[in-house]
Amino acid sequence: MKKSAFIFLGGLTVSVIGCFLYYRELTLLGFINSSFIVGGILLFISLFGTVAQSGFFDAATYGMRRAFKINGKEMDKDEAQSIRPFSELVSFSVSPLLFASLALLGLMLIGLGIYYV
């Protein structure tokens, strides 16, 4: 929960700074736009991490290792299987990032509702 709060506050800070840098003032529309971009990037990273940890890319990376030569020599099956799969390389926890991005996008939706009412 602490990680999600820190990521959310960091994303909120980046959104406000981005609004100041791009629009030269803090407006509701500028905040909505910048928080959408930051929240979308965080959501994309967390969803990519989820897909990568599920093992979706393991078959593709295994096939690439078998198809290409490494340092000019062919790779046999045992060498290709001894290399760690991609899903084991992506080892960070995606749930705090996912919750923080959804909270930031929820705040953006609240701002959007205020803007259109």
Short mmCIF file of C-alpha atoms in Angstrom, two decimals:
data_model
loop_
_atom_site.label_atom_id
_atom_site.label_comp_id
_atom_site.label_asym_id
_atom_site.label_seq_id
_atom_site.Cartn_x
_atom_site.Cartn_y
_atom_site.Cartn_z
CA MET A 1 0.00 0.00 0.00
CA LYS A 2 2.88 2.36 0.75
CA LYS A 3 4.43 1.71 -2.65
CA SER A 4 1.15 2.50 -4.39
CA ALA A 5 0.82 5.75 -2.44
CA PHE A 6 4.37 6.80 -3.28
CA ILE A 7 3.91 5.97 -6.96
CA PHE A 8 0.56 7.80 -7.00
CA LEU A 9 2.06 10.90 -5.37
CA GLY A 10 5.01 10.76 -7.75
CA GLY A 11 2.69 10.49 -10.74
CA LEU A 12 0.59 13.36 -9.40
CA THR A 13 3.72 15.49 -8.99
CA VAL A 14 4.87 14.67 -12.52
CA SER A 15 1.40 15.55 -13.82
CA VAL A 16 1.39 18.95 -12.12
CA ILE A 17 4.95 19.73 -13.24
CA GLY A 18 4.09 18.62 -16.78
CA CYS A 19 1.04 20.86 -16.74
CA PHE A 20 3.18 23.83 -15.66
CA LEU A 21 5.85 23.12 -18.26
CA TYR A 22 3.50 22.63 -21.20
CA TYR A 23 0.67 25.08 -20.48
CA ARG A 24 2.62 27.62 -18.36
CA GLU A 25 -0.26 27.61 -15.84
CA LEU A 26 -2.23 25.14 -13.77
CA THR A 27 -5.65 24.69 -15.32
CA LEU A 28 -8.14 21.89 -14.89
CA LEU A 29 -7.93 20.93 -18.56
CA GLY A 30 -4.13 20.93 -18.46
CA PHE A 31 -4.15 18.75 -15.36
CA ILE A 32 -6.62 16.35 -16.98
CA ASN A 33 -4.42 16.02 -20.07
CA SER A 34 -1.14 15.59 -18.20
CA SER A 35 -2.57 13.13 -15.66
CA PHE A 36 -4.05 11.09 -18.52
CA ILE A 37 -0.62 10.81 -20.14
CA VAL A 38 1.20 9.92 -16.90
CA GLY A 39 -1.52 7.50 -15.78
CA GLY A 40 -1.61 5.88 -19.21
CA ILE A 41 2.15 5.37 -19.24
CA LEU A 42 2.06 3.82 -15.75
CA LEU A 43 -0.86 1.59 -16.77
CA PHE A 44 0.97 0.47 -19.92
CA ILE A 45 4.10 -0.41 -17.94
CA SER A 46 2.12 -2.38 -15.36
CA LEU A 47 0.15 -4.28 -18.01
CA PHE A 48 3.33 -5.05 -19.95
CA GLY A 49 4.89 -6.37 -16.74
CA THR A 50 1.86 -8.55 -16.11
CA VAL A 51 1.97 -10.03 -19.60
CA ALA A 52 5.74 -10.55 -19.44
CA GLN A 53 5.54 -12.30 -16.07
CA SER A 54 2.85 -14.64 -17.36
CA GLY A 55 5.33 -16.23 -19.77
CA PHE A 56 3.76 -14.92 -22.97
CA PHE A 57 7.12 -13.87 -24.48
CA ASP A 58 9.06 -16.98 -23.38
CA ALA A 59 8.33 -18.96 -26.54
CA ALA A 60 9.37 -16.07 -28.78
CA THR A 61 12.64 -15.48 -26.94
CA TYR A 62 13.40 -19.21 -26.93
CA GLY A 63 12.80 -19.34 -30.69
CA MET A 64 15.02 -16.33 -31.29
CA ARG A 65 17.80 -17.89 -29.25
CA ARG A 66 17.58 -21.08 -31.29
CA ALA A 67 17.40 -19.30 -34.64
CA PHE A 68 20.29 -16.85 -34.29
CA LYS A 69 23.95 -17.52 -33.82
CA ILE A 70 25.76 -16.22 -30.75
CA ASN A 71 29.34 -15.09 -31.38
CA GLY A 72 29.37 -16.90 -34.71
CA LYS A 73 28.60 -20.36 -33.34
CA GLU A 74 25.45 -22.40 -33.41
CA MET A 75 23.56 -22.93 -30.18
CA ASP A 76 22.47 -26.42 -29.24
CA LYS A 77 19.23 -27.23 -27.45
CA ASP A 78 20.80 -27.59 -23.99
CA GLU A 79 22.47 -24.17 -24.21
CA ALA A 80 19.22 -22.52 -25.30
CA GLN A 81 17.32 -24.10 -22.41
CA SER A 82 19.96 -23.15 -19.84
CA ILE A 83 19.35 -19.43 -20.41
CA ARG A 84 16.71 -17.98 -18.09
CA PRO A 85 13.35 -17.25 -19.73
CA PHE A 86 12.14 -13.67 -20.12
CA SER A 87 9.38 -14.13 -17.54
CA GLU A 88 12.00 -14.78 -14.85
CA LEU A 89 13.91 -11.63 -15.79
CA VAL A 90 10.87 -9.42 -15.18
CA SER A 91 10.67 -9.79 -11.43
CA PHE A 92 9.17 -6.54 -10.12
CA SER A 93 5.75 -6.44 -8.46
CA VAL A 94 3.23 -4.86 -10.83
CA SER A 95 0.29 -4.51 -8.43
CA PRO A 96 1.45 -1.24 -6.75
CA LEU A 97 2.08 0.27 -10.16
CA LEU A 98 -1.32 -0.91 -11.40
CA PHE A 99 -3.20 0.47 -8.39
CA ALA A 100 -1.38 3.81 -8.56
CA SER A 101 -2.07 4.19 -12.27
CA LEU A 102 -5.75 3.35 -11.79
CA ALA A 103 -5.99 5.86 -8.94
CA LEU A 104 -4.35 8.54 -11.09
CA LEU A 105 -6.69 7.78 -13.99
CA GLY A 106 -9.62 7.82 -11.56
CA LEU A 107 -8.58 11.28 -10.38
CA MET A 108 -8.37 12.31 -14.02
CA LEU A 109 -11.92 11.03 -14.59
CA ILE A 110 -13.18 13.00 -11.58
CA GLY A 111 -11.53 16.12 -13.02
CA LEU A 112 -13.08 15.37 -16.39
CA GLY A 113 -16.51 15.07 -14.78
CA ILE A 114 -16.03 18.42 -13.04
CA TYR A 115 -14.86 20.00 -16.31
CA TYR A 116 -17.93 18.90 -18.27
CA VAL A 117 -20.50 19.69 -15.54
#
